[in-house]
Amino acid sequence: MELGLILAIAGAIAVTTISGIGSAIGVGLAGQAAAGVLSEDPEKFGRLVPLIGIPGTQGFYGFVLGFLVIIKVNLLGAIKSVTVSQGWQIFAITFIVGFVECISAIHQGKVAVASIGMLAKRPEETGKAIVLPVFVEIYAVIGLVAGFLLLQGVKV
Amino acid sequence: MKEKREAKRPGTDTRYTYAVGRIKALEARLISPGDMERLLDEETPLRSGESLRALGEFPDYSESIAAGDRGVEEVLEEQLRLAYGLLCQLSLGSNVIKVLRLRYDFHNLKTLLKARLLGLEPQGLSRVGFLSPEQMNRVLDEKTFEGGVDPFVAETILLALGRVTEGVALDTIEAIVDECYYETLARVLGVNPFLKEYARKTIDLINLRTFWRLQVMGWTEERLAEGLLPGGSIEEAFFRANFGTPMADVAPKVRDDSYRKLLKDALHAFQAKNDLSVLDKLMDDYLIEFLRKAKSYCFGLEPLVGYIAAKENEVTRLRTILYGKERSLPMETVRELLRSSYA
C-alpha cells in the first residue's frame, strides 16, 4: 500500500475518532446532568433528550467526512492511486476538522449542561434552553462544510 | 491527586456533573420568597399544632410530617438531615460537605461538655450532625467510635476532644472546640478557591463578631486572644491594636469594603436598639449573598455547597416565621429577624 493512501486512510480514521471522542465527552456530560435532574423529576425526560443528544452530532459529522475520504479513494472498490502530497492534504484537512469537531462537542456538552440546569428550574423555557447549544453547533457545521469543500479541491 | 483536582478553577470540576444536575432540580423545589412572604403575611398568630399545618403546605415538609408524629423543630431538622445525607453521597467522598455537617456535631460536643461540667441537663442538642446526641455522649465517655462512623468525622471529633484537657474552664471549652472546627473547615475548604474564600469570610466575620461582643461585654484582651479563630484575612494584630477602641472608630479601619459596609449597617442597628443580634442576621445575609454566586456554576462542588446553604437558609427563615407567629411577635419584628432568601 502506497504512503499517500495510508495517509488518506489515517485521515479518515483520525476525523472519525477525534470527533467521536469529543462527542462522547459532550454527550457524557449532558447525560450525567440530565440523569441528575431525572432522578428528582422523571417527567422532564422528553424535554431533556434533545439536550443530551445534541453534542453527539459532531461524531456524526466526523464519520461523514471520514466516509467521504473512503469514497474519494474508492477504498471499497478499485482503490485509486493517491500521491504522498495528496495523502498529506487529505490527512491535514481531516485531522484539523476532527479537532474542531472534538472541541465544539465538548463545549456544546458544557452548554447543554447549563441548559439542563436552566430547564430543571424553568421548564417553560425549553425553547431557549435548546437554542443555546445550537450556537456551538454552527461551528461544527462550518467545520464539516469547510472539510467537504477542501476535500473536493484534492484531485485524486 | 484528589486534592489537586479540586484545586482547579472554580466551577470546572466535571466529576460532580450528575450531582449538580440533581441539585438544580432540588433548587427548583426550595420554598420561593413569594410563598415565604405569604406565610408571613397570614394575619392570625399560629396556635400550637397550626405551625405544623402551615409547614405541611410545602411538599418536602409534608412528607416529613406524614412520616410520623413530629413537632416543627423535628421536621425542620429532618429536612436538613436528609439534605446533608444526600449531599454527602453526591460529593463522592469529598470532605467538603462532611465538614459543613460537622458543625452540628461540634455544637453538640460543646453543649454536652459544658453540661457535664456544670452538672446540668444539656439543652438545644441537634440531630442534624453525623452522631446523635446519645452517640456523642458515648464518645465522650469512651473516647472511641462505634463502627460505621466516617473516619474523617471520627478523626476530627477526637482531635477536638484531645484538646479539651482535664480541668479546663467552662469559658474556654467553646473557644477550644471552635478553634479546632474552624481550623478543619479552613483546611478542607482550602483546596478550592471559591470555597476557600467562603471559609475565609466566615472566619473573618466570626472574629469581628467576637471582637465586638467582647468589647460590649467588657472582657479583657486576654479573652480576645482565646476567642479569635485562625485562618481569616484580618490579622490578630489588628484586633489587638484596636481592642478598647469604640467599634464606630474600628469599622472604617477594616480594609475590606464589604466588611466595612456590613459593620456600618450593624452599627446603625446597634446604636438604635443596643442589640447585637442584628449582626448575626447581617453576617448570614452576607455569606448567603456570597454563596449565591455558586448558582451560576454548572460544574464542581460549589453548587452543592450553595444548595446546602440554601436549605439551611430556608429552614432558618421558616423557623423565624413560625416561632415568631407562635409567640405573636409583631410582623415588623419578624421581618427584621428574617434572613435574606437564597432561593
Coordinates of C-alpha atoms in Angstrom, one line a residue:
Chain A
M1 CA 0.0 0.0 0.0
E2 CA 1.4 3.4 -1.0
L3 CA 2.1 6.1 1.6
G4 CA -0.4 8.5 0.1
L5 CA -3.2 6.0 0.5
I6 CA -2.1 5.3 4.1
L7 CA -2.2 9.0 4.9
A8 CA -5.7 9.3 3.4
I9 CA -7.0 6.4 5.4
A10 CA -5.2 7.7 8.6
G11 CA -7.1 11.0 8.0
A12 CA -10.4 9.2 7.7
I13 CA -9.7 7.3 10.9
A14 CA -8.5 10.5 12.7
V15 CA -11.5 12.6 11.9
T16 CA -14.0 9.8 12.9
T17 CA -12.1 9.0 16.1
I18 CA -11.3 12.5 17.3
S19 CA -14.8 13.8 16.6
G20 CA -16.2 10.7 18.3
I21 CA -14.1 11.3 21.4
G22 CA -15.4 14.9 21.6
S23 CA -19.0 13.8 21.2
A24 CA -18.6 11.0 23.7
I25 CA -17.3 13.6 26.3
G26 CA -20.0 16.1 25.4
V27 CA -22.9 13.6 25.5
G28 CA -21.4 12.1 28.7
L29 CA -21.5 15.5 30.4
A30 CA -25.0 16.3 29.3
G31 CA -26.2 12.8 30.1
Q32 CA -24.9 12.9 33.6
A33 CA -26.5 16.3 34.3
A34 CA -29.8 15.0 32.8
A35 CA -29.7 11.9 34.9
G36 CA -29.3 14.1 38.0
V37 CA -32.4 16.1 37.0
L38 CA -34.4 13.0 36.1
S39 CA -33.6 11.4 39.5
E40 CA -35.7 14.1 41.0
D41 CA -38.1 14.9 38.2
P42 CA -38.6 12.0 35.7
E43 CA -41.3 13.8 33.8
K44 CA -38.7 16.1 32.2
F45 CA -37.3 13.2 30.1
G46 CA -38.8 14.3 26.9
R47 CA -37.5 17.9 27.2
L48 CA -34.0 16.7 28.1
V49 CA -33.5 14.2 25.3
P50 CA -32.5 16.8 22.6
L51 CA -30.0 18.4 25.0
I52 CA -28.4 15.1 25.7
G53 CA -28.2 14.2 22.0
I54 CA -27.0 17.5 20.6
P55 CA -23.3 17.1 21.3
G56 CA -23.5 13.8 19.5
T57 CA -23.8 15.4 16.1
Q58 CA -20.1 16.2 15.8
G59 CA -19.3 12.5 16.0
F60 CA -21.7 12.0 13.1
Y61 CA -20.1 14.9 11.1
G62 CA -16.7 13.3 11.6
F63 CA -18.0 10.0 10.4
V64 CA -19.5 11.7 7.3
L65 CA -16.1 13.3 6.5
G66 CA -14.3 10.0 7.0
F67 CA -16.8 8.3 4.7
L68 CA -16.2 11.0 2.1
V69 CA -12.5 10.2 2.2
I70 CA -13.3 6.5 1.7
I71 CA -15.5 7.3 -1.3
K72 CA -12.8 9.6 -2.7
V73 CA -10.1 6.9 -2.7
N74 CA -12.7 4.3 -3.6
L75 CA -11.5 2.1 -0.7
L76 CA -14.4 -0.3 -1.1
G77 CA -13.8 -0.9 -4.8
A78 CA -10.9 -0.4 -7.2
I79 CA -8.6 1.7 -5.0
K80 CA -7.4 4.9 -6.6
S81 CA -3.8 5.9 -6.7
V82 CA -3.0 8.6 -4.1
T83 CA 0.3 10.5 -4.2
V84 CA 2.1 11.4 -1.0
S85 CA 1.2 15.1 -1.5
Q86 CA -2.5 14.3 -1.9
G87 CA -2.3 12.0 1.1
W88 CA -0.9 14.7 3.3
Q89 CA -3.5 17.2 2.0
I90 CA -6.4 14.8 2.9
F91 CA -4.8 14.0 6.3
A92 CA -4.3 17.7 7.2
I93 CA -7.9 18.5 6.3
T94 CA -9.5 15.6 8.1
F95 CA -7.2 16.0 11.2
I96 CA -7.9 19.7 11.7
V97 CA -11.7 19.3 11.1
G98 CA -11.7 16.4 13.5
F99 CA -10.0 18.7 16.1
V100 CA -12.7 21.4 15.5
E101 CA -15.5 18.9 15.9
C102 CA -14.0 17.5 19.1
I103 CA -13.6 20.9 20.8
S104 CA -17.0 22.0 19.7
A105 CA -18.6 18.8 21.0
I106 CA -17.0 19.2 24.4
H107 CA -18.1 22.8 24.7
Q108 CA -21.5 22.1 23.4
G109 CA -21.8 19.4 26.1
K110 CA -21.0 22.1 28.7
V111 CA -23.5 24.5 27.3
A112 CA -26.0 21.6 27.3
V113 CA -25.3 21.0 31.0
A114 CA -26.0 24.7 31.7
S115 CA -29.2 24.5 29.6
I116 CA -30.3 21.3 31.6
G117 CA -29.8 23.3 34.8
M118 CA -31.9 26.1 33.4
L119 CA -34.6 23.6 32.3
A120 CA -34.7 22.0 35.7
K121 CA -35.7 25.3 37.2
R122 CA -37.7 26.8 34.4
P123 CA -39.3 24.0 32.3
E124 CA -41.3 26.7 30.4
E125 CA -38.0 27.9 28.9
T126 CA -37.3 24.7 26.9
G127 CA -37.0 26.5 23.6
K128 CA -34.4 28.9 24.9
A129 CA -32.6 26.0 26.6
I130 CA -32.3 24.2 23.3
V131 CA -31.3 27.3 21.3
L132 CA -28.2 28.0 23.4
P133 CA -26.2 24.8 22.4
V134 CA -27.3 25.3 18.8
F135 CA -24.9 28.3 18.6
V136 CA -22.0 26.0 19.2
E137 CA -23.4 23.6 16.6
I138 CA -22.9 26.3 14.0
Y139 CA -19.1 25.9 14.2
A140 CA -19.3 22.2 14.0
V141 CA -21.3 22.6 10.8
I142 CA -18.9 25.1 9.4
G143 CA -16.1 22.7 10.1
L144 CA -17.9 19.9 8.2
V145 CA -18.7 22.2 5.2
A146 CA -15.1 23.5 5.1
G147 CA -13.8 20.0 5.2
F148 CA -16.2 18.9 2.5
L149 CA -15.2 21.8 0.2
L150 CA -11.5 21.3 0.8
L151 CA -11.7 17.6 0.1
Q152 CA -13.3 18.5 -3.3
G153 CA -10.2 20.5 -4.0
V154 CA -8.0 17.5 -3.7
K155 CA -7.9 15.8 -7.1
V156 CA -7.3 12.1 -6.7
Chain B
M1 CA -4.4 13.6 43.4
K2 CA -8.0 14.2 44.6
E3 CA -7.0 17.5 46.3
K4 CA -5.1 18.5 43.2
R5 CA -8.2 18.1 41.0
E6 CA -10.3 20.0 43.5
A7 CA -7.8 22.9 43.3
K8 CA -8.9 23.7 39.7
R9 CA -10.6 26.9 38.8
P10 CA -14.0 27.3 40.5
G11 CA -16.9 25.6 38.8
T12 CA -14.8 23.4 36.5
D13 CA -14.7 20.0 38.1
T14 CA -16.8 17.7 35.9
R15 CA -16.8 14.8 38.4
Y16 CA -19.9 16.3 40.1
T17 CA -22.0 16.8 36.9
Y18 CA -24.6 14.3 38.0
A19 CA -24.8 15.9 41.4
V20 CA -25.1 19.4 40.0
G21 CA -28.0 18.3 37.7
R22 CA -29.7 16.8 40.7
I23 CA -29.1 19.9 42.8
K24 CA -30.6 22.1 40.0
A25 CA -33.8 20.1 40.2
L26 CA -33.8 20.2 44.0
E27 CA -33.2 24.0 44.0
A28 CA -36.4 24.3 42.0
R29 CA -38.3 22.8 45.0
L30 CA -36.9 25.3 47.5
I31 CA -39.7 27.5 49.0
S32 CA -39.9 30.6 46.9
P33 CA -39.6 34.1 48.5
G34 CA -43.3 34.6 47.4
D35 CA -44.5 31.6 49.3
M36 CA -42.5 32.6 52.4
E37 CA -44.0 36.0 52.2
R38 CA -47.5 34.6 52.0
L39 CA -46.8 32.5 55.1
L40 CA -45.5 35.6 56.9
D41 CA -48.5 37.7 55.7
E42 CA -51.1 35.3 57.2
E43 CA -52.6 37.6 59.8
T44 CA -53.6 35.3 62.6
P45 CA -51.0 34.1 65.1
L46 CA -50.4 30.4 65.0
R47 CA -51.5 28.3 67.9
S48 CA -49.7 25.1 68.8
G49 CA -50.2 22.5 66.1
E50 CA -51.0 25.1 63.5
S51 CA -47.4 25.7 62.6
L52 CA -47.2 22.1 61.6
R53 CA -50.2 22.5 59.3
A54 CA -48.7 25.7 57.8
L55 CA -45.4 23.7 57.2
G56 CA -47.4 20.9 55.6
E57 CA -48.3 23.1 52.7
F58 CA -44.8 22.7 51.3
P59 CA -44.4 19.2 49.6
D60 CA -41.0 18.3 51.0
Y61 CA -42.1 19.1 54.5
S62 CA -45.5 17.4 54.2
E63 CA -43.6 14.1 53.5
S64 CA -41.7 14.5 56.8
I65 CA -44.8 15.4 58.7
A66 CA -46.7 12.4 57.2
A67 CA -43.8 10.1 58.2
G68 CA -44.6 10.3 61.9
D69 CA -45.8 12.2 65.0
R70 CA -43.3 15.1 65.0
G71 CA -43.0 18.6 66.1
V72 CA -42.0 21.6 64.0
E73 CA -38.3 21.5 65.1
E74 CA -38.1 17.8 64.4
V75 CA -39.5 18.3 60.9
L76 CA -37.1 21.2 60.2
E77 CA -34.1 19.2 61.5
E78 CA -35.1 16.1 59.4
Q79 CA -35.1 18.3 56.3
L80 CA -31.6 19.3 57.0
R81 CA -30.5 15.8 57.9
L82 CA -32.0 14.5 54.6
A83 CA -30.3 17.2 52.6
Y84 CA -26.9 16.6 54.2
G85 CA -27.3 12.8 53.8
L86 CA -27.9 13.2 50.1
L87 CA -25.1 15.7 49.5
C88 CA -22.6 13.6 51.4
Q89 CA -23.4 10.8 48.9
L90 CA -23.3 13.1 45.9
S91 CA -20.0 14.6 46.9
L92 CA -18.2 11.4 46.1
G93 CA -16.2 11.1 49.3
S94 CA -15.0 14.7 49.4
N95 CA -14.8 16.1 52.9
V96 CA -16.3 19.5 51.9
I97 CA -19.9 18.6 52.7
K98 CA -18.9 16.5 55.7
V99 CA -17.0 19.4 57.3
L100 CA -20.1 21.6 56.9
R101 CA -22.3 19.0 58.6
L102 CA -19.7 18.5 61.4
R103 CA -20.8 22.0 62.6
Y104 CA -23.8 20.3 64.2
D105 CA -21.7 17.6 65.9
F106 CA -19.4 20.3 67.2
H107 CA -22.4 22.2 68.5
N108 CA -23.5 19.0 70.4
L109 CA -20.0 18.4 71.6
K110 CA -19.7 21.9 73.1
T111 CA -23.2 21.6 74.7
L112 CA -22.5 18.2 76.2
L113 CA -19.1 19.2 77.5
K114 CA -20.5 22.3 79.2
A115 CA -23.5 20.5 80.6
R116 CA -21.2 17.8 82.1
L117 CA -19.0 20.5 83.7
L118 CA -22.0 22.3 85.2
G119 CA -23.8 19.1 86.1
L120 CA -26.9 20.2 84.2
E121 CA -29.2 18.5 81.6
P122 CA -28.0 19.5 78.1
Q123 CA -30.4 21.8 76.2
G124 CA -30.7 22.6 72.5
L125 CA -29.0 19.5 71.1
S126 CA -29.2 18.9 67.4
R127 CA -29.9 15.8 65.4
V128 CA -28.6 17.1 62.0
G129 CA -25.0 16.0 62.5
F130 CA -23.3 12.6 61.9
L131 CA -23.8 11.5 65.5
S132 CA -26.9 11.6 67.6
P133 CA -26.6 13.3 71.0
E134 CA -26.7 9.8 72.6
Q135 CA -23.8 8.6 70.4
M136 CA -21.9 11.7 71.1
N137 CA -22.4 11.1 74.9
R138 CA -21.0 7.6 74.5
V139 CA -18.0 9.1 72.6
L140 CA -17.4 11.5 75.4
D141 CA -17.4 8.5 77.9
E142 CA -15.3 6.1 75.9
K143 CA -13.2 8.3 73.6
T144 CA -13.7 5.9 70.8
F145 CA -16.2 5.4 68.0
E146 CA -18.5 2.6 67.2
G147 CA -18.1 1.0 63.7
G148 CA -19.7 2.7 60.7
V149 CA -18.6 6.3 61.6
D150 CA -16.8 8.1 58.8
P151 CA -13.1 8.2 59.6
F152 CA -12.8 11.9 58.8
V153 CA -15.7 12.6 61.2
A154 CA -14.2 10.4 64.0
E155 CA -10.7 11.9 63.5
T156 CA -11.9 15.5 63.7
I157 CA -14.0 14.9 66.8
L158 CA -11.2 13.0 68.5
L159 CA -8.8 15.9 67.6
A160 CA -11.1 18.3 69.4
L161 CA -11.6 16.0 72.4
G162 CA -7.9 15.6 72.7
R163 CA -7.5 19.4 73.1
V164 CA -10.1 19.7 75.8
T165 CA -7.9 18.7 78.7
E166 CA -9.0 17.8 82.2
G167 CA -9.9 20.7 84.4
V168 CA -10.4 23.2 81.5
A169 CA -12.5 26.2 82.3
L170 CA -16.1 26.4 81.1
D171 CA -15.5 29.6 79.1
T172 CA -12.5 28.0 77.4
I173 CA -14.3 24.9 76.1
E174 CA -16.2 26.8 73.4
A175 CA -13.0 28.6 72.2
I176 CA -11.0 25.3 72.0
V177 CA -13.7 23.3 70.2
D178 CA -14.5 26.2 67.8
E179 CA -10.8 26.7 67.0
C180 CA -10.5 23.0 66.1
Y181 CA -13.6 23.1 64.0
Y182 CA -12.7 26.2 62.0
E183 CA -9.1 25.0 61.5
T184 CA -10.5 21.9 59.9
L185 CA -13.0 23.9 57.9
A186 CA -10.3 26.2 56.5
R187 CA -8.1 23.2 55.7
V188 CA -10.8 21.2 53.9
L189 CA -12.4 24.1 52.0
G190 CA -8.9 25.5 51.2
V191 CA -8.5 23.1 48.3
N192 CA -11.0 25.0 46.2
P193 CA -10.5 28.8 45.5
F194 CA -14.3 29.7 45.9
L195 CA -14.8 27.6 49.0
K196 CA -11.5 28.9 50.4
E197 CA -12.8 32.4 50.1
Y198 CA -16.1 31.3 51.8
A199 CA -14.2 29.8 54.7
R200 CA -12.0 32.9 55.0
K201 CA -15.1 35.2 55.0
T202 CA -16.9 33.0 57.6
I203 CA -13.9 33.2 59.9
D204 CA -13.4 36.9 59.4
L205 CA -17.0 37.6 60.3
I206 CA -16.9 35.4 63.4
N207 CA -13.7 37.1 64.5
L208 CA -15.3 40.6 64.0
R209 CA -18.4 39.5 66.0
T210 CA -16.2 38.1 68.8
F211 CA -14.2 41.3 68.9
W212 CA -17.3 43.4 69.1
R213 CA -19.1 41.2 71.6
L214 CA -16.1 41.1 74.0
Q215 CA -15.9 44.9 73.9
V216 CA -19.6 45.2 74.6
M217 CA -19.4 42.7 77.4
G218 CA -16.3 44.5 78.8
W219 CA -14.0 41.4 78.7
T220 CA -10.2 41.7 78.8
E221 CA -7.8 41.5 75.9
E222 CA -6.6 38.0 77.1
R223 CA -10.1 36.7 76.3
L224 CA -9.8 38.1 72.8
A225 CA -6.7 36.0 72.0
E226 CA -8.6 32.9 73.2
G227 CA -11.7 33.7 71.1
L228 CA -10.2 34.6 67.8
L229 CA -10.2 31.9 65.2
P230 CA -7.2 31.2 62.9
G231 CA -7.5 31.2 59.1
G232 CA -9.1 34.6 58.5
S233 CA -7.7 37.5 56.5
I234 CA -7.9 40.1 59.3
E235 CA -4.9 39.5 61.4
E236 CA -4.9 39.1 65.2
A237 CA -2.6 42.1 65.5
F238 CA -5.4 44.3 64.0
F239 CA -7.8 43.2 66.7
R240 CA -5.3 43.6 69.5
A241 CA -4.3 47.0 68.3
N242 CA -7.9 48.2 68.3
F243 CA -9.1 46.5 71.4
G244 CA -10.7 49.1 73.6
T245 CA -11.4 51.5 70.6
P246 CA -15.1 52.1 70.0
M247 CA -16.5 50.0 67.1
A248 CA -17.6 53.1 65.3
D249 CA -13.9 54.0 65.0
V250 CA -12.7 50.5 64.3
A251 CA -15.1 49.8 61.4
P252 CA -13.6 52.4 58.9
K253 CA -10.1 50.8 59.6
V254 CA -11.2 47.4 58.2
R255 CA -9.6 47.0 54.8
D256 CA -12.3 45.0 53.1
D257 CA -15.0 47.3 51.7
S258 CA -17.8 44.7 52.1
Y259 CA -16.9 44.2 55.8
R260 CA -16.9 47.9 56.3
K261 CA -20.4 48.2 54.8
L262 CA -21.7 45.3 56.9
L263 CA -20.2 46.8 60.1
K264 CA -21.7 50.2 59.2
D265 CA -25.2 48.7 58.9
A266 CA -24.7 46.8 62.1
L267 CA -23.6 49.9 63.9
H268 CA -26.7 51.8 62.9
A269 CA -28.9 49.0 64.2
F270 CA -26.8 48.6 67.4
Q271 CA -27.0 52.3 68.1
A272 CA -30.8 52.3 67.6
K273 CA -31.5 49.2 69.8
N274 CA -28.4 48.5 71.7
D275 CA -28.8 44.9 70.5
L276 CA -26.0 42.9 68.7
S277 CA -28.3 40.2 67.4
V278 CA -28.7 42.1 64.1
L279 CA -25.0 41.4 63.5
D280 CA -25.8 37.6 63.2
K281 CA -28.5 38.3 60.6
L282 CA -26.2 40.7 58.6
M283 CA -23.4 38.1 58.7
D284 CA -25.8 35.3 57.5
D285 CA -27.1 37.6 54.7
Y286 CA -23.5 38.5 53.7
L287 CA -22.5 34.8 53.5
I288 CA -25.6 33.8 51.6
E289 CA -25.1 36.6 49.1
F290 CA -21.5 35.3 48.6
L291 CA -22.7 31.7 48.1
R292 CA -25.4 32.8 45.7
K293 CA -22.6 33.0 43.1
A294 CA -22.5 29.2 43.2
K295 CA -25.9 29.2 41.5
S296 CA -24.1 30.2 38.2
Y297 CA -21.7 27.3 38.3
C298 CA -22.6 24.2 36.3
F299 CA -19.7 22.0 37.5
G300 CA -17.8 21.4 40.7
L301 CA -18.7 21.2 44.4
E302 CA -19.7 24.9 44.6
P303 CA -23.4 24.3 43.7
L304 CA -23.6 21.6 46.3
V305 CA -22.3 23.9 49.0
G306 CA -24.7 26.6 47.7
Y307 CA -27.6 24.2 47.9
I308 CA -26.9 23.2 51.5
A309 CA -26.6 26.8 52.4
A310 CA -29.9 27.5 50.7
K311 CA -31.6 24.7 52.6
E312 CA -30.2 26.0 55.9
N313 CA -31.4 29.4 54.9
E314 CA -34.9 28.1 54.1
V315 CA -35.1 26.3 57.5
T316 CA -33.8 29.3 59.4
R317 CA -36.4 31.5 57.6
L318 CA -39.2 29.1 58.4
R319 CA -38.1 28.8 62.0
T320 CA -38.1 32.6 62.4
I321 CA -41.6 33.0 60.8
L322 CA -43.3 30.1 62.6
Y323 CA -41.8 30.7 66.0
G324 CA -42.5 34.5 65.6
K325 CA -46.1 33.8 64.8
E326 CA -46.5 31.3 67.6
R327 CA -45.2 33.9 70.0
S328 CA -47.4 36.6 68.4
L329 CA -44.5 38.8 67.6
P330 CA -45.3 41.9 65.5
M331 CA -44.7 41.3 61.8
E332 CA -42.1 44.1 61.7
T333 CA -40.1 42.3 64.3
V334 CA -40.2 39.0 62.4
R335 CA -39.2 40.8 59.2
E336 CA -36.2 42.4 60.9
L337 CA -35.1 39.0 62.1
L338 CA -35.7 37.3 58.8
R339 CA -32.6 36.3 56.8
S340 CA -32.3 37.2 53.0
S341 CA -33.5 34.4 50.8
Y342 CA -31.1 32.3 48.8
A343 CA -33.9 30.9 46.5

